[in-house]
CSV table of C-alpha atoms in Angstrom, one decimal:
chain,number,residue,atom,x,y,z
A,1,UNK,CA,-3.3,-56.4,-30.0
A,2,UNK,CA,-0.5,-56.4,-27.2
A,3,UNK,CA,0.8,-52.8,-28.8
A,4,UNK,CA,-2.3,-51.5,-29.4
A,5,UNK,CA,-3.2,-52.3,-25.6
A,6,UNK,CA,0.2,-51.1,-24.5
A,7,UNK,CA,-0.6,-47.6,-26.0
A,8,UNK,CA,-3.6,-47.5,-24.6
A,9,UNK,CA,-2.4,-48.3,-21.2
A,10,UNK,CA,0.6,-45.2,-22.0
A,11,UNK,CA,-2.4,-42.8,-22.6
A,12,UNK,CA,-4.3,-43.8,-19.6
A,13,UNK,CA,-1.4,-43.6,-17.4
A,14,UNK,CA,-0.6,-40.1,-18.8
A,15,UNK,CA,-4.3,-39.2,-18.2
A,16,UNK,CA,-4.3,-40.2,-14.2
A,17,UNK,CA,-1.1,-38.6,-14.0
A,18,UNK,CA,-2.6,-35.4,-16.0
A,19,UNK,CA,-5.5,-35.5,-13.6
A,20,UNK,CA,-3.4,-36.2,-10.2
A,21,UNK,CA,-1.6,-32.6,-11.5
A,22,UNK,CA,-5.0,-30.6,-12.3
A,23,UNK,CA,-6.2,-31.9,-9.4
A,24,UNK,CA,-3.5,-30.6,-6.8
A,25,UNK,CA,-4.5,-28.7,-4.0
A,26,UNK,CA,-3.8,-25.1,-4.9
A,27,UNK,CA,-2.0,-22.9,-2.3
A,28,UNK,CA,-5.1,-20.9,-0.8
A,29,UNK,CA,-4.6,-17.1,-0.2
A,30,UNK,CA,-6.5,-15.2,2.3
A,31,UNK,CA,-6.8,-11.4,1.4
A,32,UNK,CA,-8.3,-9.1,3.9
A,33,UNK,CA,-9.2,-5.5,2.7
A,34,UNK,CA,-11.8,-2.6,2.9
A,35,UNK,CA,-14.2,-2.9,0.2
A,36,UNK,CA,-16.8,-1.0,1.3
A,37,UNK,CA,-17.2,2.3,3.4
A,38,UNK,CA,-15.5,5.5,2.2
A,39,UNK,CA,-12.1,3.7,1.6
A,40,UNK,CA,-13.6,0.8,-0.4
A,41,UNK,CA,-12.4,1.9,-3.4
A,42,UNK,CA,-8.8,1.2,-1.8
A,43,UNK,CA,-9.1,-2.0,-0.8
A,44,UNK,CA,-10.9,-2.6,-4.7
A,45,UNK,CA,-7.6,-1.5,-6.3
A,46,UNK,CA,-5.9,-3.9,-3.7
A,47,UNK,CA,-8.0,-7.0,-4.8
A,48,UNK,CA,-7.6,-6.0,-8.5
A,49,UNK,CA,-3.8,-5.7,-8.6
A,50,UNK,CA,-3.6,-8.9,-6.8
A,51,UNK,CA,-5.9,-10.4,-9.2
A,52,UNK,CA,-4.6,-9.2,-12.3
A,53,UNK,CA,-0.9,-11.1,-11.4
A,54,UNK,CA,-2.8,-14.3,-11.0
A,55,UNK,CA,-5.0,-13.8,-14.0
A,56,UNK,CA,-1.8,-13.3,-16.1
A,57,UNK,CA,-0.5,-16.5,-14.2
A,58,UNK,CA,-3.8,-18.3,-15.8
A,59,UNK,CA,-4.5,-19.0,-12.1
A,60,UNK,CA,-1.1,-19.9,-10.9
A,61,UNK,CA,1.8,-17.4,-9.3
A,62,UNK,CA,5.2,-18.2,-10.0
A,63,UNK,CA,3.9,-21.5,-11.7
A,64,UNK,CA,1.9,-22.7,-8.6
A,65,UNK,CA,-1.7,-23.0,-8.5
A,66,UNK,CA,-3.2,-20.5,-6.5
A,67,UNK,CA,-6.9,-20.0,-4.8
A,68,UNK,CA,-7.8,-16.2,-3.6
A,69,UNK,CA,-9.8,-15.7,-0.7
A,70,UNK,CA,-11.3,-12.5,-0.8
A,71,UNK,CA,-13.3,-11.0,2.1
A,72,UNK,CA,-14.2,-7.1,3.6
A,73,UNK,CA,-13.3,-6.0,7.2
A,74,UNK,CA,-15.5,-2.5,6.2
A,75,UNK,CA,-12.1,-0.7,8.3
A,76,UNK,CA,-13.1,-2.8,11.4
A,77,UNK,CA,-10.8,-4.0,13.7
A,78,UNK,CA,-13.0,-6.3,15.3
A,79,UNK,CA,-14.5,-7.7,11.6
A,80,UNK,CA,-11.0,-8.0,10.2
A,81,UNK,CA,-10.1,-10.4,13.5
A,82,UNK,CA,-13.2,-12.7,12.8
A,83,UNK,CA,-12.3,-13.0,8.9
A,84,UNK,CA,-8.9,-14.0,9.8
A,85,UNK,CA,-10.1,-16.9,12.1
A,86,UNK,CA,-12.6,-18.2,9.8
A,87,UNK,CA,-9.8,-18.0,6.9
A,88,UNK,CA,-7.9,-19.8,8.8
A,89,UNK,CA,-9.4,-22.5,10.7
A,90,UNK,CA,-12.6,-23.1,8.2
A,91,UNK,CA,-10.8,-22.1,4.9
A,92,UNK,CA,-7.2,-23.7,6.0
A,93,UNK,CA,-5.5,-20.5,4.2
A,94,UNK,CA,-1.9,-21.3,3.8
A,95,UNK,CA,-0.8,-17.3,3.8
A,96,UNK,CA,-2.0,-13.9,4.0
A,97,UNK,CA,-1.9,-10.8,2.4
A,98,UNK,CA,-3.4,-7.5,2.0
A,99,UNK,CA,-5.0,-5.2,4.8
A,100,UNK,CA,-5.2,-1.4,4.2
A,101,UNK,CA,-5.9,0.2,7.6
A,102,UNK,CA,-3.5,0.5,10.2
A,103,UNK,CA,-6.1,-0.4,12.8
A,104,UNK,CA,-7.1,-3.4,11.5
A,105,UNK,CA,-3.8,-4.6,10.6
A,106,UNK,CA,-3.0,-4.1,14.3
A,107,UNK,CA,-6.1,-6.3,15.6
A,108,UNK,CA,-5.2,-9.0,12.7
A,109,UNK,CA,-1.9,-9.1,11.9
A,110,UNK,CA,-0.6,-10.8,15.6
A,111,UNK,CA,-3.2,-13.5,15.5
A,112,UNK,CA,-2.4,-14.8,12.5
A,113,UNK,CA,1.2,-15.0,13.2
A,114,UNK,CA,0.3,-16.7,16.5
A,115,UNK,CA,-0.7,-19.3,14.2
A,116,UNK,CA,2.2,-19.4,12.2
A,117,UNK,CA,0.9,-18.4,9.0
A,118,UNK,CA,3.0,-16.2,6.6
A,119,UNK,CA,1.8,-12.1,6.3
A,120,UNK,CA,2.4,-10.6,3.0
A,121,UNK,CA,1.6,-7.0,4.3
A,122,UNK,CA,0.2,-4.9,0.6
A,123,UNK,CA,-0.7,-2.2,2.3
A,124,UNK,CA,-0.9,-1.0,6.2
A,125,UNK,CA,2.6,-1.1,8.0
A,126,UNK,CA,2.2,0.3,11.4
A,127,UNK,CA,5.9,1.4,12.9
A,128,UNK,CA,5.4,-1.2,15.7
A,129,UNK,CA,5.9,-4.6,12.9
A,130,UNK,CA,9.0,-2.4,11.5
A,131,UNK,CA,10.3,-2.5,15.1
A,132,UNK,CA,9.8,-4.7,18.5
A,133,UNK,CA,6.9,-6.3,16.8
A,134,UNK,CA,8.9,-7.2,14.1
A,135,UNK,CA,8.1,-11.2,13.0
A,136,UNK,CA,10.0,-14.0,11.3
A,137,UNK,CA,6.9,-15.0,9.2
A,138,UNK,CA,5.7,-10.9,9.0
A,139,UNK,CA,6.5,-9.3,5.1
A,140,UNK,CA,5.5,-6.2,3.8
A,141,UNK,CA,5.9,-5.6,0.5
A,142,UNK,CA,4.3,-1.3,0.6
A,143,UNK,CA,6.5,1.0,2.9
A,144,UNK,CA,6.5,1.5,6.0
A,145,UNK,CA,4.3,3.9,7.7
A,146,UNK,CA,6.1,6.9,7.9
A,147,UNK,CA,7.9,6.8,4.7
A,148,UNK,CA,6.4,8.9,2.0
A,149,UNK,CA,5.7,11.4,5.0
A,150,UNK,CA,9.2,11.6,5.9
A,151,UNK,CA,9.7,12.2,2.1
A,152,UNK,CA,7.2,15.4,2.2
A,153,UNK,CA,9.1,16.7,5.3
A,154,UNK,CA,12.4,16.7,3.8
A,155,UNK,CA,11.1,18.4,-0.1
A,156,UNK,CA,9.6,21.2,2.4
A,157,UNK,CA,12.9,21.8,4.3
A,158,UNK,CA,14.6,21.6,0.8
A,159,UNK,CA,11.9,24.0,-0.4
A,160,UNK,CA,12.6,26.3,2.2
A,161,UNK,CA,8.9,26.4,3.8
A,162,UNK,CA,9.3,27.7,7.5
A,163,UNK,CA,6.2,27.0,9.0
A,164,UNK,CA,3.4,23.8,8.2
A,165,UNK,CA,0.1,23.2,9.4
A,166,UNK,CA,-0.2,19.5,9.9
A,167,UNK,CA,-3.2,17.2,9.6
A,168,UNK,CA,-3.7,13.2,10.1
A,169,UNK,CA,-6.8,11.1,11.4
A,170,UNK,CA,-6.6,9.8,14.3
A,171,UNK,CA,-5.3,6.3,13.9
A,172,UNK,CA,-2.1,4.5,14.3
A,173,UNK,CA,-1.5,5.5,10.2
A,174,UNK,CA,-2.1,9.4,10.8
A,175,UNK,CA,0.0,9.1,14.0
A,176,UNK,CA,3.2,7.5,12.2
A,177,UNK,CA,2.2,9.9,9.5
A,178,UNK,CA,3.0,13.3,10.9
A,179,UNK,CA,5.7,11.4,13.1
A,180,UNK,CA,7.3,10.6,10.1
A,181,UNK,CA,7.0,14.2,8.6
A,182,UNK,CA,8.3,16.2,11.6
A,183,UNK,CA,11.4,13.4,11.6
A,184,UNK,CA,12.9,15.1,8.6
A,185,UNK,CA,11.0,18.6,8.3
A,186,UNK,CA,13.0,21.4,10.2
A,187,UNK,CA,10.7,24.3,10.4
A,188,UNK,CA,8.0,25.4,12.7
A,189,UNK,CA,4.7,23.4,13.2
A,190,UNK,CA,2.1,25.4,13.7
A,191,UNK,CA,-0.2,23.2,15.0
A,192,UNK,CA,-0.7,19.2,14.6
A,193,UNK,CA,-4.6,18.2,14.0
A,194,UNK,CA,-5.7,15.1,14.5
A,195,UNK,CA,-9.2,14.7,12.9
A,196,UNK,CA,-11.7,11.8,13.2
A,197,UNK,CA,-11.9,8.8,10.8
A,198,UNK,CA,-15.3,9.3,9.6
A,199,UNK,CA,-15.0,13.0,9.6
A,200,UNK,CA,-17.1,14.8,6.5
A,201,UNK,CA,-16.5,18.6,7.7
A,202,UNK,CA,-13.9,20.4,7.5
A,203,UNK,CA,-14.7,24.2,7.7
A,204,UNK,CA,-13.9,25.0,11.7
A,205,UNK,CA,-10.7,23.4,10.9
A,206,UNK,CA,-9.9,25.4,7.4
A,207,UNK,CA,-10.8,28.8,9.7
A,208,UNK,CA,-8.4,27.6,11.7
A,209,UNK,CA,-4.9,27.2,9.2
A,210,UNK,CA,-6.4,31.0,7.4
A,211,UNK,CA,-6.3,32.4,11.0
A,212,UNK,CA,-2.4,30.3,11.6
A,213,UNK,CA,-1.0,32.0,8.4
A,214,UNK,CA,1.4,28.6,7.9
A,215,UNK,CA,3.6,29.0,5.0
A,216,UNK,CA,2.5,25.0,4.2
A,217,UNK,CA,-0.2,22.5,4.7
A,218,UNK,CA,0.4,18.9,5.1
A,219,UNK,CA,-2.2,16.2,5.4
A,220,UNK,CA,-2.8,12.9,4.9
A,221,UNK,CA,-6.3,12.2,4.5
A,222,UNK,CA,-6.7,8.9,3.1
A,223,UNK,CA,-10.0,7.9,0.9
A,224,UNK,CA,-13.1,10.0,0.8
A,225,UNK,CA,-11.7,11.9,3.8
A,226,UNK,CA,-9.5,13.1,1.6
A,227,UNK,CA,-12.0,14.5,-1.2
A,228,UNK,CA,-14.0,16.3,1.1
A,229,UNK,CA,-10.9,18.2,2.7
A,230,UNK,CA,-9.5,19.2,-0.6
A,231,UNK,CA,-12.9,20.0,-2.2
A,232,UNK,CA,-13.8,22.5,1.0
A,233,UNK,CA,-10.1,23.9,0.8
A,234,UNK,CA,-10.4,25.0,-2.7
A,235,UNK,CA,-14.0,26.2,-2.5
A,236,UNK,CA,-12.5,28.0,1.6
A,237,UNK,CA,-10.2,29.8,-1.6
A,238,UNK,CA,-7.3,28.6,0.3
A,239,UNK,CA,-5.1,27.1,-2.5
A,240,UNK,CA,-4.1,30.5,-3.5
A,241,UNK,CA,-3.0,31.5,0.2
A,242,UNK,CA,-1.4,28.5,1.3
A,243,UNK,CA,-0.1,25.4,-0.6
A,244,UNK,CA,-1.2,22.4,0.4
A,245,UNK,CA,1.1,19.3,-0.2
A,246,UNK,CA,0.5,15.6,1.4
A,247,UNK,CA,1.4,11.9,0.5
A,248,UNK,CA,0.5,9.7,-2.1
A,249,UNK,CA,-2.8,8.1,-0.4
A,250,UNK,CA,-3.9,11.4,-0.3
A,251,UNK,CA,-3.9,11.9,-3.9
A,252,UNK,CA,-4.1,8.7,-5.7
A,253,UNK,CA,-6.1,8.2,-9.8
A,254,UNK,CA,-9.0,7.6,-8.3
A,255,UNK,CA,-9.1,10.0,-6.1
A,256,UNK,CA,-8.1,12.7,-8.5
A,257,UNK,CA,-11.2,11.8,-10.5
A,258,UNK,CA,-13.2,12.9,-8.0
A,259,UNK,CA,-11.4,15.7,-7.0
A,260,UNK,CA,-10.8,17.3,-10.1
A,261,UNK,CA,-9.5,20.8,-11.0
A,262,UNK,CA,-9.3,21.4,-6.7
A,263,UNK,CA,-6.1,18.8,-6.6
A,264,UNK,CA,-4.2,20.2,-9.9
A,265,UNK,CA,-0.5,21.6,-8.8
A,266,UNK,CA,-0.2,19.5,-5.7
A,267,UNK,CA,2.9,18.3,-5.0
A,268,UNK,CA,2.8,14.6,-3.1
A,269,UNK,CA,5.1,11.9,-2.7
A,270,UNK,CA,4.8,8.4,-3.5
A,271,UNK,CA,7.1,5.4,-4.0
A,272,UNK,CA,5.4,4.5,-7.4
A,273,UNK,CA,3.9,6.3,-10.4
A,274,UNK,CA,2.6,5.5,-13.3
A,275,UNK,CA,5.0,6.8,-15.3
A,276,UNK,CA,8.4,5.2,-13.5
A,277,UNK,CA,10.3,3.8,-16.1
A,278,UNK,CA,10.8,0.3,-14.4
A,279,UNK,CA,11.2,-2.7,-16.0
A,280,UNK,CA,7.5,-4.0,-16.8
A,281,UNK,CA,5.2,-1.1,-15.4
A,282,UNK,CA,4.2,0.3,-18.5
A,283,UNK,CA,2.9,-2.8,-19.2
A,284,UNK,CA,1.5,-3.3,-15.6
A,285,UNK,CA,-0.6,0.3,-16.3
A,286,UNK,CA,-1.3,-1.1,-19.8
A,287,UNK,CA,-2.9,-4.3,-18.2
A,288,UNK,CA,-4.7,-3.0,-15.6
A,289,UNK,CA,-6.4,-0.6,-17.8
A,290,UNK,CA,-7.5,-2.7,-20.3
A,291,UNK,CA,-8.5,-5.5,-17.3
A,292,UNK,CA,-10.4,-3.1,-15.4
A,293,UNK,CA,-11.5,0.0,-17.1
A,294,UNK,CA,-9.5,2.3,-15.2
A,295,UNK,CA,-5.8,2.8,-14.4
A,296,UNK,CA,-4.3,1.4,-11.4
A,297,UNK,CA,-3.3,3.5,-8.2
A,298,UNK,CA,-0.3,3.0,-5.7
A,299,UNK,CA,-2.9,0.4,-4.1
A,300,UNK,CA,-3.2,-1.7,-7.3
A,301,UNK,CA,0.5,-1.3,-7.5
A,302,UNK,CA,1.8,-2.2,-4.3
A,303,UNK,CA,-0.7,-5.5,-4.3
A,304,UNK,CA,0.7,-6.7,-7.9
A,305,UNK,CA,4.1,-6.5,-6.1
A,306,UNK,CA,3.0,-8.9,-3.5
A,307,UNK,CA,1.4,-11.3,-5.8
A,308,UNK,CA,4.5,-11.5,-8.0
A,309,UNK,CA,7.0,-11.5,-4.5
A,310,UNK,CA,4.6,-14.7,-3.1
A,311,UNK,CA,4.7,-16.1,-6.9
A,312,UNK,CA,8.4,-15.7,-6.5
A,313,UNK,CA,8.7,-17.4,-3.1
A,314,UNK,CA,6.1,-20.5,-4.0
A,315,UNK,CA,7.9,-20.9,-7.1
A,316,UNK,CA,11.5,-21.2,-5.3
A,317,UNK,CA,9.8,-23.9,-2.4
A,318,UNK,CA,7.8,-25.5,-5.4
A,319,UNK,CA,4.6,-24.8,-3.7
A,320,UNK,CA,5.6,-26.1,-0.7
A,321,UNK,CA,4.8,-24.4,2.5
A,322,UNK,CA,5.9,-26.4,5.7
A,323,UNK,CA,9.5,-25.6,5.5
A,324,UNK,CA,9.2,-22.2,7.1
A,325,UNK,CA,13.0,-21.5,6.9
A,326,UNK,CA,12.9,-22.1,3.2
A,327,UNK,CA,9.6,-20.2,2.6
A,328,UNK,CA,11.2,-17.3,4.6
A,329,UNK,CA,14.7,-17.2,2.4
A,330,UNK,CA,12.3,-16.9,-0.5
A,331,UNK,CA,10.6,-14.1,0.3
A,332,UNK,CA,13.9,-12.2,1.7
A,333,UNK,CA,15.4,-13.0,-1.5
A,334,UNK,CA,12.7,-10.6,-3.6
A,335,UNK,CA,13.7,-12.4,-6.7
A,336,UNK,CA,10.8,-11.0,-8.8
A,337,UNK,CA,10.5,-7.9,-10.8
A,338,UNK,CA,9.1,-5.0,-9.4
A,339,UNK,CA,6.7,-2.4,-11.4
A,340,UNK,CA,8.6,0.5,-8.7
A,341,UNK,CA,11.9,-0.5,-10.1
A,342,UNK,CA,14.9,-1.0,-7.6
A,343,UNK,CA,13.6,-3.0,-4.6
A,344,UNK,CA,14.8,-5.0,-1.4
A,345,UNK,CA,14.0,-6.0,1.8
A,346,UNK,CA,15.6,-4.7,4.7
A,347,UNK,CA,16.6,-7.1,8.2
A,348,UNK,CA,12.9,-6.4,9.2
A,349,UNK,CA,11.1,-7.3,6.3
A,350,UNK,CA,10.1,-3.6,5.2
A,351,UNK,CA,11.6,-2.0,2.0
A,352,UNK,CA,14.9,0.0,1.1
A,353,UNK,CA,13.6,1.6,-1.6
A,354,UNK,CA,13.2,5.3,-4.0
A,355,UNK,CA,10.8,7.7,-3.0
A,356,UNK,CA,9.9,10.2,-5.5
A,357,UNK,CA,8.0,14.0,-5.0
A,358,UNK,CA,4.8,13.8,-7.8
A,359,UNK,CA,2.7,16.9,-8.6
A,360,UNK,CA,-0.9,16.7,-10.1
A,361,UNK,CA,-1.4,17.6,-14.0
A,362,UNK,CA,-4.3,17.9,-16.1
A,363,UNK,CA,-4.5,15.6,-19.4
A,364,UNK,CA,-5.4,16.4,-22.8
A,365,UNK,CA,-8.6,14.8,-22.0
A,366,UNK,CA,-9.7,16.6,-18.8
A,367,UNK,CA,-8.6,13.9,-16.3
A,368,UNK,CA,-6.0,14.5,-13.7
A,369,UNK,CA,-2.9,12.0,-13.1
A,370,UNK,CA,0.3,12.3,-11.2
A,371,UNK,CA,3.6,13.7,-12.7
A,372,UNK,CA,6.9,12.3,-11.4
A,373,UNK,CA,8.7,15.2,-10.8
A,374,UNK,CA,12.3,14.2,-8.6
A,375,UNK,CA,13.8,11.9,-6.5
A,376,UNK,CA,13.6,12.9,-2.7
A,377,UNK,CA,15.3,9.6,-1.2
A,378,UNK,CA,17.5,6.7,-2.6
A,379,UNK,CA,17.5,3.3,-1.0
A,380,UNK,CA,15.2,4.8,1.6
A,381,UNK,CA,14.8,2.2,5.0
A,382,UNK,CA,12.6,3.2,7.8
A,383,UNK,CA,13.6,4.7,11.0
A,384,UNK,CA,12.7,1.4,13.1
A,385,UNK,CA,15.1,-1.1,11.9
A,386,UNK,CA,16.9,-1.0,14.5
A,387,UNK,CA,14.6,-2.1,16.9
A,388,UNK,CA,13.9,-5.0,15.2
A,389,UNK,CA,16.2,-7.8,16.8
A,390,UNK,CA,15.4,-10.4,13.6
């Protein structure tokens, strides 16, 4: 009997110890985003591509137990400040992530640091956290603001356009947006529009770039604000007289689906495509597709990046979270593979990375999808760094 009871006192003590591990506290994430509005489609390819890296964890990033927190800040300010507090002092989020509007990050992003929480930006990275706002405990994983514009300025001076009619919204994004174009692009601007955010109409302003004659149009338009400028632009006959070029936001797979044949030629610039031969994004596209139905967009992209940097991090502090020094080496170090390929932070926690000039094509079956077309910048870092006394 004695060996008989001594097994069964093994297998019970490997049970309680089996249960004292399934029943670890996961690390909880908060993830604030726009899910509804004209943008919520964005802030849907944030969640998924966030999602998709813990599903392939089977609930876990970099071998840690994780717990999503999901909520939608509907692009306000105000809404994304009162999810943040209840995340944090009702939920007891360990860390952060997501945000897709500049505004909103603004509102939120200083209160949670206040609190000394972690930010793993996916999204929104106003040129203020690149600079004197920069943070110890503040990450972003996307760009910075200005980037892919800057990359637009510089293909028009290499193009040899000589004039550009420039349009943004008017919010801190559309402000670093044309700051960041006009920081690289050395012809004349014709004029510099800045319209509203919830702005539907766009025909006083289409009147306004015929009667200007520029030899270019930039925009970024980001969403549905986007759709109905380049819809009314084609139908204005414009595409003929003037091209129209603009970032990546602007003309995203989703997007281009409701676009259509008004977006094919454009030329945009991104810091991921589809078709990027990095290490794992085939399979990334691959994944997402068969997950979700549809194939991801920069959004998607950018947030599966942050999943599999925080997975990196919590898998170097074996889940643990109150050495902040240690947390904060972990996420410097970037030691996870990213679907854009060749990646790295810079000393203010924004990325030195590739940005690459895309033009829309038309598939064999009628959709429309983003052609990688050249490398404008190599081991691109923003234009703030130096202000940033980290």
């Amino acid at each position: 009997m004695l060996p008989g009871l001594c097994g069964a006192a093994l297998v019970l003590a490997g049970s309680s110890l089996l249960s004292t591990a399934v029943a670890a506290e996961p690390v909880k994430l908060g993830m604030i985003t726009t899910l509804s509005t004209k943008g919520g489609y964005l802030g849907e390819d944030m969640r998924d591509g966030f999602k998709l890296a813990v599903e392939q964890g089977k609930g876990s990033l970099g071998g840690i137990p994780v717990e999503l927190l999901v909520d939608d800040d509907a692009g306000d300010p105000q809404k994304g400040k009162q999810i943040a507090e209840r995340m944090i002092k009702s939920d007891k989020i360990d860390m952060m992530t997501g945000i897709m509007f500049s505004n909103v990050a603004m509102a939120v992003v200083p209160s949670v640091l206040k609190d000394g929480l972690f930010f793993v930006g996916a999204n929104a990275a106003p040129a203020p956290f690149a600079g004197k706002m920069c943070n110890p405990n503040y990450f972003n994983v996307a760009y910075q603001n200005d980037n892919m514009h800057e990359a637009m300025g510089e293909y028009l001076t290499q193009q040899g356009y000589k004039s550009v009619f420039l349009i943004a919204p008017n919010y801190p994004a559309g402000k670093d947006a044309l700051t960041g174009f006009k920081r690289f692009y050395k012809g004349e601007v014709k004029q510099e529009v800045y319209t509203k955010l919830d702005q539907s109409d766009y025909a006083a302003l289409i009147s306004q770039i015929r009667a200007d004659k520029p030899d270019a149009v930039f925009y970024f338009l980001p969403g549905g604000l986007g759709v109905n400028f380049l819809k009314q632009y084609d139908q204005a006959g414009m595409k003929s007289e003037v091209k129209i070029f603009g970032p990546g936001f602007s003309f995203d797979r989703r997007l281009l689906g409701a676009v259509g044949a008004a977006a094919e030629g454009v030329m945009n610039s991104s810091e991921w495509n589809d078709d990027l031969p990095a290490a794992g994004n085939a399979e990334f596209v691959q994944a997402f597709h068969t997950a979700y139905g549809r194939y991801p967009t920069l959004y998607a992209a950018q947030a599966y990046d942050a999943a599999n940097l925080i997975g990196s991090a919590l898998k170097q502090v074996d889940g643990k979270l109150d050495d902040k020094d240690a947390v904060r080496k972990a996420l410097m170090a970037a030691d996870f593979s990213s679907v854009r390929g060749s990646f790295r932070f810079n000393t203010n926690h924004h990325p030195i990375q590739d940005i690459y000039v895309r033009q829309v094509i038309k598939l064999d079956d009628g959709s429309y999808a983003n052609k990688t077309v050249s490398k404008v910048f190599e081991q691109h870092q923003d234009a703030y760094v130096s202000e940033c006394k980290l």
